[in-house]
Amino acid sequence: MCGIVGYIGNRSAIPVLMDGLKKLEYRGYDSAGVAYINGNGLEIKKTKGRIEDLHKILPFPLPECKIGVGHTRWATHGEPSDRNAHPHACGGVVVVHNGIIENYQQLRSRLTSEGHEFSSETDTEVIPRLISSHMEKGNTFEESMKKAVSDLRGSYALGIMSGNCPGKLFAIRNGSPLVIGVGQNEYFFASDIPAFLQFTNKFIFLEDGQICMLSRDDITVENLGPNGSSKKARQSSGAKVVEISWTPEMAEKDGFDYFMLKEMYEQPRTVRDTMSEWLDNPPKMLDSLGLTPKMVLGLRRLHIAACGTSYHAGLVAKYIIEALAHIPVDVEIASEFRYRDQLIDKNNLFISITQSGETADTLAAQREASKKGAFTLSICNVVGSTASREADSVLYTRAGPEIGVASTKAFTAQLAALCLIAIALGMKRGRLIAAEAETLINQLKKMPSLIEKALASGKHVKDIVGRIKGSRSMLYLGRGINYPIALEGALKLKEISYIHAEGYPAGEMKHGPIALIERGLPVVVIAPMDNLFEKTLSNIEEVKARGGKVIVVTDEPGLRTKADEVIEVPPAHPALSPFLNVIPLQLMAFWSGVLNGTDVDKPRNLAKSVTVE
Ligand code: M6R
């Protein structure tokens, strides 16, 4: 999705903005632009293409300026083109926007009838034109901006600046992520924290309906009301500043060629960090999350909603929580959750799982559950994100910034958090006996080193991928708790390498997908040595009998004689095997992407965080 940045301070603004945009590249984009105010007034440079293309059209030497805004555009309204690129301007007012203005057609007609001639197909262009229109009617720039915003419907994070007001920047939030970076006599705004981590680790998280006015020495935050009214926010002077523990290095490649590769190899640490605080006493974690013993004992059902990879983590959790805590768990794709009548009440716990904490559908599901009276807990990776602020309670995954669009380390960190919850609920509800809890906890303590061993298959996986290069389709099969891992393997492959892939429960093969199997079709089978092993073995035979090329992920070396390729992972407790089985599948997707020449960290059409419905 689009990324916006803004800067005001004593540094040269253009390099700061360009660097911020570079850090937001992972969000996905097709064009980029900046606007700045220098001695000649307001200037805008924008182009279709990458940040490098924007660099090429900047003046040399760079103009001296201390204020500016920037944008990376992920096309929604209008094709990727120079004219649709942001910033958009009218009457000296420039706007960068992330989100969607739902009533833009209506506003566009109104403005056209007033004589405005639009130069782009975007929904965004109505905003500077609306501001101008209000100014033409005698309102000041600030009044006009607030009035314009009250005309908008939809979701937006806006950065606004005017050539006639060169000492001020404005940031407005409604439904799309926006953070304010607080420096020494300098301020920043951005769609996401990594944009300015190298300058500050202090951030203010704006609420929906707030406007922040940034000058070199101060910021103020106001709550916007109807018809352009506004009231100073309670937190305004000395607004609540949150210190982030992420370092700039965490958002760098650190010697790896790709963020995805770096992030996969970070997993031993990120899983350890996520669990370390609570592993010796999981039930204590429930207390600290505000889940009182009475609530835990009274829980009748647990609802999990999430999207994509986070949804797959939720599916794994269903197996673990139902087995250890004996509570029925419903897991639903967040974009479906609010469109049916959910039977949720105050005896239910709702868990949202989200790396970014900004996924629009997941937020909507969480709000819906909250409205119905459920206690909402968010498993989230980004401190201060919307999901974390709106939930009744948050359990943070400690994965650090995840920049690669394909989620890897966030997934295993989510599994770690969910395992802690399952064990804690099981213990508190008296369903998990102490010895079994101890076995699981001991195994979880070893998980970082087991993941390290699983990662050692990297070179072998790369060779296998080389041997199946050219395949345009793949099947992923798993059973029980590893069925969601088959789904996750297929999702990873699709998004990174653009190869068609399906994840299926192995037992469902005979009900249709087996028709797809033909000579040479690569079929990845997850076959841990658990109670379903023999059944999975039969599925392997069925695939082989039809000429499929079987690639097995297993902890059973004996499978070498049965499969075309074997990827060994260390043995694990059956409830924890997904942690290890997912690793070769991540590596497989990664190497397929690299060998197919795709942009692995920024695959086509995708955005890291999906902030619109
Ligand atoms: O930030 P979230 O965890 O809410 O994001 C959910 C999905 O958009 C995300 O997992 C997506 O599916 C990834 N690209 C998968 O690798």
PDB file of N, CA and C in Angstrom, residues 11-12 81 99 169 221 319 323 390 459 466 493 583 586 606 611:
ATOM      1  N   ARG A  11      17.729  19.605   9.108  1.00  0.00           N
ATOM      2  CA  ARG A  11      18.498  18.850   8.110  1.00  0.00           C
ATOM      3  C   ARG A  11      18.039  19.232   6.705  1.00  0.00           C
ATOM      4  N   SER A  12      18.834  18.798   5.749  1.00  0.00           N
ATOM      5  CA  SER A  12      18.432  18.949   4.361  1.00  0.00           C
ATOM      6  C   SER A  12      17.294  17.948   4.118  1.00  0.00           C
ATOM      7  N   SER A  81       1.339   5.970 -13.281  1.00  0.00           N
ATOM      8  CA  SER A  81       1.818   6.906 -14.309  1.00  0.00           C
ATOM      9  C   SER A  81       2.377   8.139 -13.604  1.00  0.00           C
ATOM     10  N   GLY A  99      -4.523   5.458   1.442  1.00  0.00           N
ATOM     11  CA  GLY A  99      -5.896   5.084   1.793  1.00  0.00           C
ATOM     12  C   GLY A  99      -6.795   5.227   0.575  1.00  0.00           C
ATOM     13  N   LEU A 169       3.925  21.711   8.798  1.00  0.00           N
ATOM     14  CA  LEU A 169       3.518  20.476   8.114  1.00  0.00           C
ATOM     15  C   LEU A 169       2.294  19.950   8.848  1.00  0.00           C
ATOM     16  N   VAL A 221      -1.532  18.337  18.733  1.00  0.00           N
ATOM     17  CA  VAL A 221      -2.467  17.341  18.192  1.00  0.00           C
ATOM     18  C   VAL A 221      -3.881  17.801  18.523  1.00  0.00           C
ATOM     19  N   TYR A 319      -5.442 -26.260  16.845  1.00  0.00           N
ATOM     20  CA  TYR A 319      -5.079 -27.629  17.247  1.00  0.00           C
ATOM     21  C   TYR A 319      -4.475 -27.632  18.652  1.00  0.00           C
ATOM     22  N   ALA A 323      -6.333 -28.959  22.094  1.00  0.00           N
ATOM     23  CA  ALA A 323      -5.728 -30.145  22.717  1.00  0.00           C
ATOM     24  C   ALA A 323      -5.295 -29.862  24.161  1.00  0.00           C
ATOM     25  N   GLU A 390      -6.110  -0.685  20.233  1.00  0.00           N
ATOM     26  CA  GLU A 390      -7.562  -0.843  20.373  1.00  0.00           C
ATOM     27  C   GLU A 390      -7.966  -2.096  21.142  1.00  0.00           C
ATOM     28  N   LYS A 459      20.963 -25.031   1.901  1.00  0.00           N
ATOM     29  CA  LYS A 459      21.683 -25.344   0.650  1.00  0.00           C
ATOM     30  C   LYS A 459      20.988 -26.518  -0.072  1.00  0.00           C
ATOM     31  N   GLY A 466      16.427 -26.089  -7.580  1.00  0.00           N
ATOM     32  CA  GLY A 466      17.091 -26.088  -8.891  1.00  0.00           C
ATOM     33  C   GLY A 466      16.620 -27.263  -9.736  1.00  0.00           C
ATOM     34  N   LEU A 493       5.021 -19.829  -1.589  1.00  0.00           N
ATOM     35  CA  LEU A 493       5.505 -20.063  -2.953  1.00  0.00           C
ATOM     36  C   LEU A 493       4.801 -19.134  -3.941  1.00  0.00           C
ATOM     37  N   ILE A 583       9.995 -24.228   8.158  1.00  0.00           N
ATOM     38  CA  ILE A 583      11.281 -23.617   7.767  1.00  0.00           C
ATOM     39  C   ILE A 583      11.705 -24.020   6.340  1.00  0.00           C
ATOM     40  N   GLN A 586       9.582 -22.217   3.791  1.00  0.00           N
ATOM     41  CA  GLN A 586       9.969 -20.806   3.591  1.00  0.00           C
ATOM     42  C   GLN A 586      11.182 -20.735   2.665  1.00  0.00           C
ATOM     43  N   LEU A 606       1.781  -6.957  -4.448  1.00  0.00           N
ATOM     44  CA  LEU A 606       1.556  -7.148  -3.009  1.00  0.00           C
ATOM     45  C   LEU A 606       2.002  -5.944  -2.200  1.00  0.00           C
ATOM     46  N   THR A 611      -3.849  -2.033   4.296  1.00  0.00           N
ATOM     47  CA  THR A 611      -4.559  -1.113   5.182  1.00  0.00           C
ATOM     48  C   THR A 611      -5.895  -0.665   4.606  1.00  0.00           C
TER      49      THR A 611
END
